[in-house]
Amino acid sequence: MHAPLCLVESSPILPKSADAVVIGGGIVGVFAAYYLVRSGLRVALVEKGRIGAEQSSRNWGWCRQQNRDGRELPIATKSLDLWERFAADSGEDTGFRRCGLFYLSNDEQEIAGWARWRDFARTVGVTTHILDSAAATERGRATGRIWKGGVFSPTDGIADPANAAPAVARAIMKLGGTVHQNCAARGLETEAGRVSGVITESGVIRTKTAILAGGAWASSFCRQLGIRFPQASVRSSILAVSAGAEGLPDALHTSGVSVTRRGDGGYTLAISGRGRVDVTPQQLRFSSQFIPMFLKRRKSLSPGGLEGFRSGHESLKRWRLDRTTPMERMRVLDPRPDHATIELTHARALELLPELRKTKITAAWAGYIDSTPDGVPGIGEIQSLPGFILAAGFSGHGFGIGPGAGHLIADIVTGAAPVVDPTPYHPSRFASSVWGKVADF
């Protein structure tokens, strides 16, 4: 019972050269390649497994501004516009729609926090509505409960994780770019201290620009280049249920469980923030930098098992470029879901929304959410290796802000005016402490 995913066909021939090569076919990688192709560059995208097969198809599908950290709010707002524009420009359907996101709570402190965010959001032109008890109870009538309050963000929305990245990949190929699946990037070639090529298992692509959008694999890939990128993954478990429930909100969050309507009429169910930390050599290496993050999320994180060792994405080993790499041995990160979490999530969802009793579980899966020490992605050119641009560590927010991140990456490559200020995302900040800087999730 794996996460649903639409499949796309690969380009038939690996090019010998390109203006830019994107490594990684998740939502950030495909949008980066899409905007680079639209700017007129010759672009090749290489993916070790299938387009969108890892966290980009394993998330809730939320595209939100609500409760975003101030550093991410500009790129979240821009991304909503870009989600809409992509469909009009490409003719491809990502399932995006501005259905609004709805939050309910009986915790006065939580409601007060939403109100403070609403006041902040007003200063940057973002609209969100705080609901009193009567309004929250009426809008949340499917729960059959009385609520102290809630929040509704009408311009936020959802897209379809199963189809979004594949849809963008199809658009790339329509515009003349190439997409290569089951084609792992093993490393980079350099000349005179800058990028000169990307070495893949199928051959070398000569290029002066390489973008690493490798998700949970990014830190171990950077290690091969002598670049230190602190990254830690959390294993999150989700389930899906069939269609059949009626009268439910399209996207509802409570502290107990969150529910999202999918394109097929079914629902995705998850507990926000809940996950397991699978200890790996890389986790231990960067553990001191993640202390502030883990302290802030200590109530929702639990110790994991050996899934991380099995997956191989957080290894400290060096690999040879003429031999099979860990990426080729694990084409798609597909960790085992935590069955206790799946059972708890389902039970909570049925209790919250009795209408879901008409549905059946259709799938359950897990994915690795790659995080940075402050919970804000690293996006920018690595100063020690000109031509190498990092775009990783999206900390569970990458799906929603994928279009904005991809556009920003293309702007960095082409020298265009950036779609948002790139300063808060530059990887150079990881050289400093993040105490007091960890994002609110």
Short mmCIF file of C-alpha atoms in Angstrom, two decimals:
data_model
loop_
_atom_site.label_atom_id
_atom_site.label_comp_id
_atom_site.label_asym_id
_atom_site.label_seq_id
_atom_site.Cartn_x
_atom_site.Cartn_y
_atom_site.Cartn_z
CA MET A 1 0.00 0.00 0.00
CA HIS A 2 2.37 2.65 -1.29
CA ALA A 3 1.72 6.37 -1.77
CA PRO A 4 -0.18 6.96 -5.04
CA LEU A 5 1.96 8.26 -7.93
CA CYS A 6 1.34 9.01 -11.58
CA LEU A 7 4.13 7.79 -13.84
CA VAL A 8 5.78 9.68 -16.70
CA GLU A 9 7.94 8.51 -19.56
CA SER A 10 11.60 9.49 -19.64
CA SER A 11 13.38 11.32 -22.44
CA PRO A 12 15.04 8.75 -24.71
CA ILE A 13 18.58 10.16 -24.95
CA LEU A 14 20.85 11.59 -22.25
CA PRO A 15 22.35 14.82 -23.66
CA LYS A 16 26.12 15.21 -23.80
CA SER A 17 25.84 18.81 -22.63
CA ALA A 18 23.36 21.23 -21.12
CA ASP A 19 23.24 24.79 -19.83
CA ALA A 20 22.04 23.46 -16.48
CA VAL A 21 21.50 20.04 -14.93
CA VAL A 22 19.00 19.56 -12.12
CA ILE A 23 19.70 16.64 -9.79
CA GLY A 24 16.48 15.35 -8.23
CA GLY A 25 12.97 14.99 -9.60
CA GLY A 26 10.90 16.07 -6.62
CA ILE A 27 8.63 19.10 -6.71
CA VAL A 28 11.47 21.60 -6.20
CA GLY A 29 13.68 20.00 -8.82
CA VAL A 30 10.99 19.83 -11.48
CA PHE A 31 9.89 23.43 -10.94
CA ALA A 32 13.52 24.60 -11.06
CA ALA A 33 13.98 22.79 -14.37
CA TYR A 34 10.65 24.13 -15.68
CA TYR A 35 11.51 27.77 -15.02
CA LEU A 36 15.04 27.32 -16.37
CA VAL A 37 13.64 25.89 -19.62
CA ARG A 38 11.15 28.76 -19.82
CA SER A 39 14.07 31.18 -19.56
CA GLY A 40 15.54 29.67 -22.71
CA LEU A 41 18.23 27.39 -21.28
CA ARG A 42 18.99 23.83 -22.36
CA VAL A 43 18.12 21.81 -19.26
CA ALA A 44 18.45 18.16 -18.27
CA LEU A 45 16.84 16.77 -15.13
CA VAL A 46 18.20 13.51 -13.70
CA GLU A 47 16.37 11.45 -11.11
CA LYS A 48 17.73 8.26 -9.52
CA GLY A 49 14.23 6.72 -9.31
CA ARG A 50 10.85 8.01 -10.44
CA ILE A 51 9.68 11.62 -10.71
CA GLY A 52 8.00 12.66 -7.45
CA ALA A 53 8.35 9.23 -5.86
CA GLU A 54 9.76 10.32 -2.52
CA GLN A 55 8.45 13.08 -0.24
CA SER A 56 6.85 15.03 -3.08
CA SER A 57 4.13 12.36 -3.39
CA ARG A 58 4.01 11.46 0.32
CA ASN A 59 2.85 14.76 1.83
CA TRP A 60 -0.57 16.26 2.59
CA GLY A 61 -0.72 18.40 -0.53
CA TRP A 62 -1.23 21.66 1.37
CA CYS A 63 -0.17 24.91 -0.31
CA ARG A 64 -0.43 27.36 2.53
CA GLN A 65 0.46 30.77 3.82
CA GLN A 66 -1.34 30.21 7.13
CA ASN A 67 1.07 30.01 10.09
CA ARG A 68 4.15 30.21 7.88
CA ASP A 69 7.35 31.42 9.47
CA GLY A 70 8.02 35.03 8.46
CA ARG A 71 11.07 33.98 6.42
CA GLU A 72 8.98 31.60 4.30
CA LEU A 73 5.80 33.64 3.95
CA PRO A 74 6.94 35.65 0.88
CA ILE A 75 7.85 32.52 -1.07
CA ALA A 76 4.63 30.80 0.06
CA THR A 77 2.52 33.72 -1.17
CA LYS A 78 4.35 33.83 -4.49
CA SER A 79 4.01 30.08 -4.88
CA LEU A 80 0.23 30.22 -4.70
CA ASP A 81 0.19 32.55 -7.69
CA LEU A 82 2.67 30.34 -9.53
CA TRP A 83 0.63 27.19 -8.88
CA GLU A 84 -2.30 28.88 -10.62
CA ARG A 85 -0.20 30.31 -13.44
CA PHE A 86 1.47 26.97 -14.16
CA ALA A 87 -1.83 25.35 -15.12
CA ALA A 88 -2.70 28.22 -17.45
CA ASP A 89 0.76 28.35 -19.05
CA SER A 90 1.43 24.62 -19.40
CA GLY A 91 -1.97 23.04 -19.90
CA GLU A 92 -1.01 20.47 -17.26
CA ASP A 93 -3.11 19.73 -14.19
CA THR A 94 -1.44 19.55 -10.78
CA GLY A 95 -4.76 19.39 -8.96
CA PHE A 96 -4.18 22.82 -7.44
CA ARG A 97 -7.17 24.77 -6.18
CA ARG A 98 -7.68 27.52 -3.62
CA CYS A 99 -10.19 25.71 -1.45
CA GLY A 100 -9.09 27.48 1.73
CA LEU A 101 -7.52 25.84 4.78
CA PHE A 102 -9.54 25.43 7.97
CA TYR A 103 -8.18 25.05 11.52
CA LEU A 104 -10.19 24.21 14.66
CA SER A 105 -9.13 24.27 18.31
CA ASN A 106 -10.34 24.15 21.91
CA ASP A 107 -6.98 25.43 23.15
CA GLU A 108 -7.13 29.14 23.95
CA GLN A 109 -3.36 29.48 23.78
CA GLU A 110 -3.32 27.95 20.28
CA ILE A 111 -6.12 30.25 19.13
CA ALA A 112 -4.25 33.25 20.54
CA GLY A 113 -1.19 32.19 18.55
CA TRP A 114 -3.24 32.11 15.37
CA ALA A 115 -4.54 35.58 16.15
CA ARG A 116 -1.00 36.89 16.58
CA TRP A 117 -0.05 35.37 13.22
CA ARG A 118 -3.14 37.00 11.67
CA ASP A 119 -1.96 40.39 12.94
CA PHE A 120 1.49 39.78 11.45
CA ALA A 121 0.02 38.57 8.16
CA ARG A 122 -1.99 41.76 7.78
CA THR A 123 1.28 43.71 7.63
CA VAL A 124 2.30 41.82 4.47
CA GLY A 125 -1.09 41.73 2.80
CA VAL A 126 -2.14 38.18 3.68
CA THR A 127 -5.76 37.57 4.68
CA THR A 128 -6.80 35.07 7.31
CA HIS A 129 -9.97 35.00 9.40
CA ILE A 130 -10.08 34.20 13.10
CA LEU A 131 -13.35 32.43 13.93
CA ASP A 132 -15.14 32.76 17.25
CA SER A 133 -16.80 29.77 18.87
CA ALA A 134 -20.07 30.12 17.00
CA ALA A 135 -18.42 30.52 13.58
CA ALA A 136 -15.91 27.73 14.18
CA THR A 137 -18.62 25.35 15.39
CA GLU A 138 -20.83 26.13 12.40
CA ARG A 139 -18.04 25.74 9.84
CA GLY A 140 -16.89 22.58 11.63
CA ARG A 141 -20.37 21.10 11.96
CA ALA A 142 -19.18 17.84 10.36
CA THR A 143 -17.40 17.12 13.65
CA GLY A 144 -20.60 17.40 15.68
CA ARG A 145 -18.67 19.29 18.37
CA ILE A 146 -18.57 22.73 19.91
CA TRP A 147 -15.26 24.51 19.35
CA LYS A 148 -13.74 27.48 21.14
CA GLY A 149 -12.36 28.95 17.93
CA GLY A 150 -10.69 28.46 14.60
CA VAL A 151 -9.04 30.09 11.66
CA PHE A 152 -9.82 30.05 7.96
CA SER A 153 -7.36 31.13 5.26
CA PRO A 154 -9.48 31.52 2.10
CA THR A 155 -6.69 32.06 -0.44
CA ASP A 156 -4.69 28.97 0.58
CA GLY A 157 -5.24 25.66 -1.14
CA ILE A 158 -4.18 22.15 -2.01
CA ALA A 159 -2.60 20.33 -4.96
CA ASP A 160 -2.39 16.63 -5.79
CA PRO A 161 0.89 15.08 -4.56
CA ALA A 162 0.38 12.04 -6.80
CA ASN A 163 0.31 14.09 -9.99
CA ALA A 164 1.96 17.46 -9.32
CA ALA A 165 5.64 16.64 -9.95
CA PRO A 166 4.82 14.36 -12.93
CA ALA A 167 2.68 17.16 -14.44
CA VAL A 168 5.59 19.59 -14.22
CA ALA A 169 7.94 16.98 -15.72
CA ARG A 170 5.64 16.63 -18.71
CA ALA A 171 5.66 20.42 -19.11
CA ILE A 172 9.47 20.44 -19.07
CA MET A 173 9.60 17.98 -21.95
CA LYS A 174 6.96 19.89 -23.91
CA LEU A 175 9.25 22.93 -23.76
CA GLY A 176 12.29 21.01 -24.98
CA GLY A 177 13.96 20.03 -21.72
CA THR A 178 14.87 16.42 -20.98
CA VAL A 179 13.89 14.25 -18.01
CA HIS A 180 15.85 11.10 -17.15
CA GLN A 181 14.53 8.61 -14.59
CA ASN A 182 16.50 5.72 -13.10
CA CYS A 183 19.54 7.86 -13.78
CA ALA A 184 21.38 8.66 -10.56
CA ALA A 185 23.85 11.53 -10.38
CA ARG A 186 27.00 10.11 -8.79
CA GLY A 187 29.04 13.31 -8.53
CA LEU A 188 30.41 16.38 -10.26
CA GLU A 189 33.37 17.16 -12.48
CA THR A 190 35.20 20.45 -12.02
CA GLU A 191 37.60 22.60 -14.00
CA ALA A 192 39.49 25.57 -12.59
CA GLY A 193 37.56 25.23 -9.35
CA ARG A 194 34.03 25.37 -10.77
CA VAL A 195 31.44 22.89 -12.01
CA SER A 196 32.14 21.49 -15.47
CA GLY A 197 29.94 18.40 -15.58
CA VAL A 198 27.54 16.05 -13.81
CA ILE A 199 28.56 12.39 -13.67
CA THR A 200 25.55 10.08 -13.88
CA GLU A 201 25.32 6.31 -13.98
CA SER A 202 24.48 6.64 -17.70
CA GLY A 203 27.25 9.04 -18.66
CA VAL A 204 28.58 12.56 -18.16
CA ILE A 205 26.62 15.71 -18.99
CA ARG A 206 28.90 18.66 -19.60
CA THR A 207 27.54 21.75 -17.87
CA LYS A 208 28.61 24.82 -15.92
CA THR A 209 25.60 24.71 -13.59
CA ALA A 210 24.37 21.88 -11.36
CA ILE A 211 21.36 22.27 -9.07
CA LEU A 212 21.08 19.75 -6.24
CA ALA A 213 17.42 19.28 -5.29
CA GLY A 214 18.08 15.90 -3.75
CA GLY A 215 15.75 15.98 -0.75
CA ALA A 216 16.87 13.64 2.02
CA TRP A 217 19.92 12.61 -0.03
CA ALA A 218 21.37 16.11 -0.34
CA SER A 219 23.71 16.12 2.65
CA SER A 220 25.41 12.83 1.77
CA PHE A 221 25.84 14.04 -1.83
CA CYS A 222 27.37 17.30 -0.57
CA ARG A 223 29.77 15.30 1.60
CA GLN A 224 31.27 13.75 -1.53
CA LEU A 225 32.18 17.29 -2.62
CA GLY A 226 33.67 18.32 0.71
CA ILE A 227 30.66 20.54 1.48
CA ARG A 228 29.13 20.46 4.94
CA PHE A 229 25.33 20.66 4.83
CA PRO A 230 23.62 19.87 8.17
CA GLN A 231 20.49 17.86 7.51
CA ALA A 232 18.37 15.42 9.50
CA SER A 233 15.35 13.41 8.43
CA VAL A 234 12.18 12.60 10.33
CA ARG A 235 10.06 9.60 9.32
CA SER A 236 6.43 10.64 8.99
CA SER A 237 3.56 8.15 8.53
CA ILE A 238 0.32 8.89 6.63
CA LEU A 239 -2.70 6.96 5.42
CA ALA A 240 -5.39 7.38 2.78
CA VAL A 241 -9.03 6.37 2.85
CA SER A 242 -11.50 5.79 0.04
CA ALA A 243 -14.22 8.08 -1.23
CA GLY A 244 -17.67 7.90 0.33
CA ALA A 245 -17.66 10.52 3.08
CA GLU A 246 -19.81 13.57 2.41
CA GLY A 247 -20.02 17.11 3.78
CA LEU A 248 -16.43 17.32 5.04
CA PRO A 249 -14.08 20.30 4.65
CA ASP A 250 -11.52 20.03 1.86
CA ALA A 251 -8.64 20.67 4.25
CA LEU A 252 -9.05 20.57 8.03
CA HIS A 253 -6.42 20.76 10.75
CA THR A 254 -6.81 20.04 14.45
CA SER A 255 -4.10 19.24 16.98
CA GLY A 256 -5.33 15.66 17.02
CA VAL A 257 -5.51 14.89 13.31
CA SER A 258 -5.56 16.64 9.92
CA VAL A 259 -7.68 15.65 6.93
CA THR A 260 -7.27 16.54 3.23
CA ARG A 261 -9.60 15.71 0.35
CA ARG A 262 -7.82 14.10 -2.61
CA GLY A 263 -8.72 14.40 -6.27
CA ASP A 264 -10.35 10.94 -6.30
CA GLY A 265 -12.75 11.95 -3.53
CA GLY A 266 -10.88 10.08 -0.82
CA TYR A 267 -8.96 11.66 2.05
CA THR A 268 -5.41 11.75 3.35
CA LEU A 269 -5.12 11.54 7.14
CA ALA A 270 -2.14 12.57 9.25
CA ILE A 271 -1.10 13.87 12.66
CA SER A 272 0.73 17.17 12.28
CA GLY A 273 4.36 17.11 13.36
CA ARG A 274 4.32 13.52 14.59
CA GLY A 275 7.27 11.46 13.46
CA ARG A 276 10.06 9.13 14.38
CA VAL A 277 13.75 9.95 14.37
CA ASP A 278 15.72 7.03 12.92
CA VAL A 279 19.27 7.31 14.19
CA THR A 280 21.91 7.33 11.44
CA PRO A 281 25.61 8.27 11.27
CA GLN A 282 24.63 11.59 9.71
CA GLN A 283 22.12 12.30 12.50
CA LEU A 284 24.85 11.76 15.06
CA ARG A 285 27.29 13.93 13.11
CA PHE A 286 24.96 16.94 13.12
CA SER A 287 23.17 16.24 16.39
CA SER A 288 24.53 19.29 18.24
CA GLN A 289 23.19 21.66 15.57
CA PHE A 290 19.72 20.12 15.79
CA ILE A 291 19.33 20.40 19.57
CA PRO A 292 17.19 23.58 19.30
CA MET A 293 14.97 21.94 16.69
CA PHE A 294 14.47 18.73 18.66
CA LEU A 295 13.79 20.63 21.89
CA LYS A 296 11.10 22.67 20.17
CA ARG A 297 9.45 19.55 18.70
CA ARG A 298 10.14 17.14 21.55
CA LYS A 299 6.44 16.50 22.25
CA SER A 300 5.75 15.22 18.74
CA LEU A 301 8.97 13.31 17.94
CA SER A 302 9.79 9.79 19.13
CA PRO A 303 12.88 7.60 18.79
CA GLY A 304 12.85 5.46 15.66
CA GLY A 305 14.60 2.31 14.60
CA LEU A 306 17.03 1.16 11.95
CA GLU A 307 15.06 2.32 8.91
CA GLY A 308 17.63 5.03 8.23
CA PHE A 309 20.49 2.54 8.13
CA ARG A 310 18.50 0.34 5.75
CA SER A 311 17.72 3.24 3.44
CA GLY A 312 21.31 4.50 3.21
CA HIS A 313 20.45 8.15 2.56
CA GLU A 314 22.26 9.44 5.64
CA SER A 315 25.52 7.58 5.31
CA LEU A 316 28.90 9.14 6.01
CA LYS A 317 30.60 6.86 3.50
CA ARG A 318 32.40 8.13 0.41
CA TRP A 319 31.54 6.45 -2.86
CA ARG A 320 33.46 5.96 -6.08
CA LEU A 321 32.08 7.55 -9.22
CA ASP A 322 32.69 4.43 -11.31
CA ARG A 323 30.82 2.11 -8.94
CA THR A 324 27.21 1.63 -7.90
CA THR A 325 26.24 4.27 -5.35
CA PRO A 326 23.75 4.16 -2.44
CA MET A 327 21.23 6.05 -4.63
CA GLU A 328 21.23 3.22 -7.15
CA ARG A 329 20.79 0.60 -4.44
CA MET A 330 17.81 2.52 -3.02
CA ARG A 331 16.06 4.03 -6.05
CA VAL A 332 13.11 5.26 -3.99
CA LEU A 333 13.14 5.96 -0.27
CA ASP A 334 10.19 3.92 0.92
CA PRO A 335 10.50 3.50 4.69
CA ARG A 336 8.08 1.37 6.66
CA PRO A 337 5.19 3.33 8.15
CA ASP A 338 4.86 3.35 11.91
CA HIS A 339 1.83 1.13 12.45
CA ALA A 340 1.06 2.58 15.87
CA THR A 341 0.84 6.04 14.31
CA ILE A 342 -1.33 4.77 11.45
CA GLU A 343 -3.77 3.16 13.87
CA LEU A 344 -3.86 6.24 16.10
CA THR A 345 -4.36 8.57 13.14
CA HIS A 346 -7.24 6.51 11.78
CA ALA A 347 -8.91 6.26 15.19
CA ARG A 348 -8.64 9.98 15.78
CA ALA A 349 -10.01 10.77 12.32
CA LEU A 350 -13.05 8.54 12.80
CA GLU A 351 -13.72 10.12 16.18
CA LEU A 352 -13.37 13.66 14.81
CA LEU A 353 -15.38 13.08 11.63
CA PRO A 354 -17.88 10.21 11.99
CA GLU A 355 -18.69 10.44 8.27
CA LEU A 356 -15.29 8.83 7.61
CA ARG A 357 -16.70 5.56 8.98
CA LYS A 358 -18.18 5.11 5.50
CA THR A 359 -14.66 4.84 4.04
CA LYS A 360 -11.94 2.19 4.03
CA ILE A 361 -8.18 2.48 4.34
CA THR A 362 -6.70 2.25 0.83
CA ALA A 363 -3.02 2.92 1.53
CA ALA A 364 -0.54 3.71 4.27
CA TRP A 365 3.01 4.92 3.78
CA ALA A 366 5.91 6.78 5.32
CA GLY A 367 8.36 9.34 4.00
CA TYR A 368 11.49 11.10 5.16
CA ILE A 369 11.06 14.81 5.81
CA ASP A 370 14.48 16.39 5.34
CA SER A 371 15.07 19.23 7.80
CA THR A 372 17.65 21.91 8.40
CA PRO A 373 18.61 23.06 11.91
CA ASP A 374 16.30 26.10 11.72
CA GLY A 375 13.52 24.50 9.66
CA VAL A 376 14.05 26.85 6.71
CA PRO A 377 15.36 25.48 3.38
CA GLY A 378 18.86 26.02 2.07
CA ILE A 379 18.74 27.64 -1.37
CA GLY A 380 21.74 29.28 -3.00
CA GLU A 381 25.06 28.88 -4.76
CA ILE A 382 27.80 27.27 -2.69
CA GLN A 383 30.60 29.81 -2.48
CA SER A 384 33.38 27.21 -2.42
CA LEU A 385 32.15 25.60 -5.66
CA PRO A 386 30.91 28.10 -8.25
CA GLY A 387 28.19 26.68 -10.46
CA PHE A 388 26.84 24.37 -7.73
CA ILE A 389 23.47 25.46 -6.34
CA LEU A 390 21.92 23.76 -3.34
CA ALA A 391 18.14 23.55 -2.93
CA ALA A 392 17.32 21.19 -0.07
CA GLY A 393 16.23 20.91 3.54
CA PHE A 394 12.65 22.04 2.92
CA SER A 395 11.60 20.71 6.33
CA GLY A 396 8.16 19.48 5.32
CA HIS A 397 7.24 22.69 3.48
CA GLY A 398 8.72 21.95 0.06
CA PHE A 399 5.55 20.84 -1.71
CA GLY A 400 3.61 24.02 -1.10
CA ILE A 401 6.49 26.38 -1.87
CA GLY A 402 7.90 24.28 -4.71
CA PRO A 403 6.95 26.70 -7.51
CA GLY A 404 8.44 29.71 -5.71
CA ALA A 405 11.60 27.81 -4.83
CA GLY A 406 11.98 26.62 -8.42
CA HIS A 407 11.51 30.14 -9.76
CA LEU A 408 14.05 31.52 -7.27
CA ILE A 409 16.60 28.89 -8.32
CA ALA A 410 16.11 29.81 -11.98
CA ASP A 411 16.56 33.47 -11.10
CA ILE A 412 19.83 32.70 -9.32
CA VAL A 413 21.11 30.76 -12.31
CA THR A 414 20.10 33.30 -14.96
CA GLY A 415 20.88 36.44 -12.96
CA ALA A 416 17.29 37.67 -13.22
CA ALA A 417 15.71 39.79 -10.49
CA PRO A 418 14.81 37.24 -7.79
CA VAL A 419 11.15 36.44 -7.36
CA VAL A 420 11.66 36.83 -3.59
CA ASP A 421 14.58 37.97 -1.46
CA PRO A 422 17.02 35.01 -1.46
CA THR A 423 18.93 36.13 1.63
CA PRO A 424 16.98 34.18 4.31
CA TYR A 425 17.59 30.90 2.48
CA HIS A 426 21.29 31.04 1.69
CA PRO A 427 23.14 27.95 3.00
CA SER A 428 25.97 30.07 4.43
CA ARG A 429 23.81 30.71 7.51
CA PHE A 430 24.33 27.12 8.67
CA ALA A 431 27.79 28.11 9.87
CA SER A 432 26.08 29.96 12.75
CA SER A 433 23.97 28.83 15.69
CA VAL A 434 20.20 28.60 15.24
CA TRP A 435 19.24 29.15 18.88
CA GLY A 436 16.18 31.39 18.84
CA LYS A 437 15.82 31.04 15.05
CA VAL A 438 13.94 27.74 14.67
CA ALA A 439 10.85 28.13 12.51
CA ASP A 440 7.37 27.58 13.86
CA PHE A 441 5.75 24.65 12.06
#
